[in-house]
Amino acid sequence: MEHPKTAISFENVYKSFGTQAVLQGLDLEIPSGQITTILGPSGCGKSVTLKHVIGIEQADSGRVEVVGHDMSNVRQRDLITLRKRIGVLFQSSALFDSMTVKENVAFGLRMHTKMPEAEIAERVHVCLDAVKLAGTEERMPVELSGGMRKRAALARAIAMSPDFILYDEPTTGLDPNTSNVVGDYILKLQNELDITSVVVTHDMPLTRRVSDKVALLFNGKAVVQGRLDDIESSQNEVFQLFVDGRLG
């Protein structure tokens, strides 16, 4: 499938919370049909950037555009429709503790579609099978390992057949082997679903493995963005400080 050049764009975006300036003139382009990874130290605005994409936050000034929608002026009806096209993997996995794995994955389908229960059950099975969690349908989230919870959350994120998946720190709190598995699934879903993915992380091994494009946020701006090979060969000083763990 052919993709338009840019799926999501930030143009000179400013966002503050009280006296704390978080985004300070952010310019960022996220290509359609690729994996864009957003790097940066804690507090640099990575997660706030994602919240602008799904309309949880609005820019104080500047423009955020998601597939042609100006997120500062989008109608509520259009915002609801747009959110149905976006799957989100939250840092905490954000599964409902009181629901089984099956009920968690089915939640969006029951809330936002008129799909018959038999079709929902089949869709849940397909999504859990895609992340190698078939057989866990009746388990509760507390019974799953950290890596399994991430995969269950991934199954829920893809249940609505999204055009976008946003990953917020997908490997935080996971051991290296489990982090590698999460990376496997990010690539697998990208290849199989023909989607646009945005990964917010500070995990450089994951970044090297999955990224088509990388952007480094610092002091509320994207100080560098492009292909990782190009960024590394440019010997950008701020990027090197981040890689060395000296950017804070």
Tab-separated table of N, CA and C in Angstrom, residues 9 24-25 27 45 65 80 86 106 136 139 144 171 175 179 190 199 232 239:
chain	number	residue	atom	x	y	z
A	9	SER	N	2.149	15.567	12.155
A	9	SER	CA	3.145	16.642	12.158
A	9	SER	C	2.917	17.593	13.328
A	24	GLN	N	8.644	23.377	23.605
A	24	GLN	CA	9.074	24.758	23.376
A	24	GLN	C	9.472	24.958	21.914
A	25	GLY	N	8.466	24.876	21.052
A	25	GLY	CA	8.735	25.033	19.625
A	25	GLY	C	9.046	23.721	18.946
A	27	ASP	N	9.066	20.907	16.414
A	27	ASP	CA	8.811	20.599	15.005
A	27	ASP	C	9.154	19.129	14.789
A	45	GLY	N	9.269	15.680	27.455
A	45	GLY	CA	8.028	15.887	26.719
A	45	GLY	C	7.637	14.756	25.788
A	65	GLU	N	-1.087	18.165	13.594
A	65	GLU	CA	-1.983	17.623	12.569
A	65	GLU	C	-1.835	16.111	12.508
A	80	ILE	N	-13.457	11.299	18.156
A	80	ILE	CA	-13.847	9.943	18.559
A	80	ILE	C	-13.517	8.949	17.451
A	86	ILE	N	-6.496	4.531	16.461
A	86	ILE	CA	-5.214	4.576	17.164
A	86	ILE	C	-5.209	3.561	18.301
A	106	ALA	N	-11.289	-7.561	24.507
A	106	ALA	CA	-12.592	-7.313	23.880
A	106	ALA	C	-13.174	-5.951	24.229
A	136	THR	N	-4.628	-17.972	27.389
A	136	THR	CA	-4.632	-17.132	28.601
A	136	THR	C	-5.945	-16.371	28.759
A	139	ARG	N	-7.397	-15.912	32.267
A	139	ARG	CA	-6.509	-15.457	33.347
A	139	ARG	C	-6.769	-13.998	33.680
A	144	LEU	N	-0.288	-12.790	35.216
A	144	LEU	CA	0.639	-12.730	34.087
A	144	LEU	C	1.959	-12.102	34.497
A	171	THR	N	9.374	-1.061	26.873
A	171	THR	CA	10.272	-2.029	27.517
A	171	THR	C	10.649	-1.638	28.938
A	175	ASP	N	13.207	-7.227	31.640
A	175	ASP	CA	14.585	-7.693	31.493
A	175	ASP	C	14.954	-7.704	30.004
A	179	SER	N	12.496	-7.654	26.783
A	179	SER	CA	12.528	-6.460	25.935
A	179	SER	C	12.724	-6.838	24.471
A	190	GLN	N	4.130	-4.311	12.767
A	190	GLN	CA	4.377	-3.316	11.722
A	190	GLN	C	4.317	-3.956	10.337
A	199	VAL	N	7.114	5.055	18.702
A	199	VAL	CA	7.667	4.425	19.899
A	199	VAL	C	8.369	5.486	20.730
A	232	GLU	N	23.857	9.121	13.657
A	232	GLU	CA	25.093	8.665	14.295
A	232	GLU	C	26.315	9.084	13.486
A	239	PHE	N	22.990	14.218	20.702
A	239	PHE	CA	22.625	12.808	20.564
A	239	PHE	C	23.664	11.921	21.238
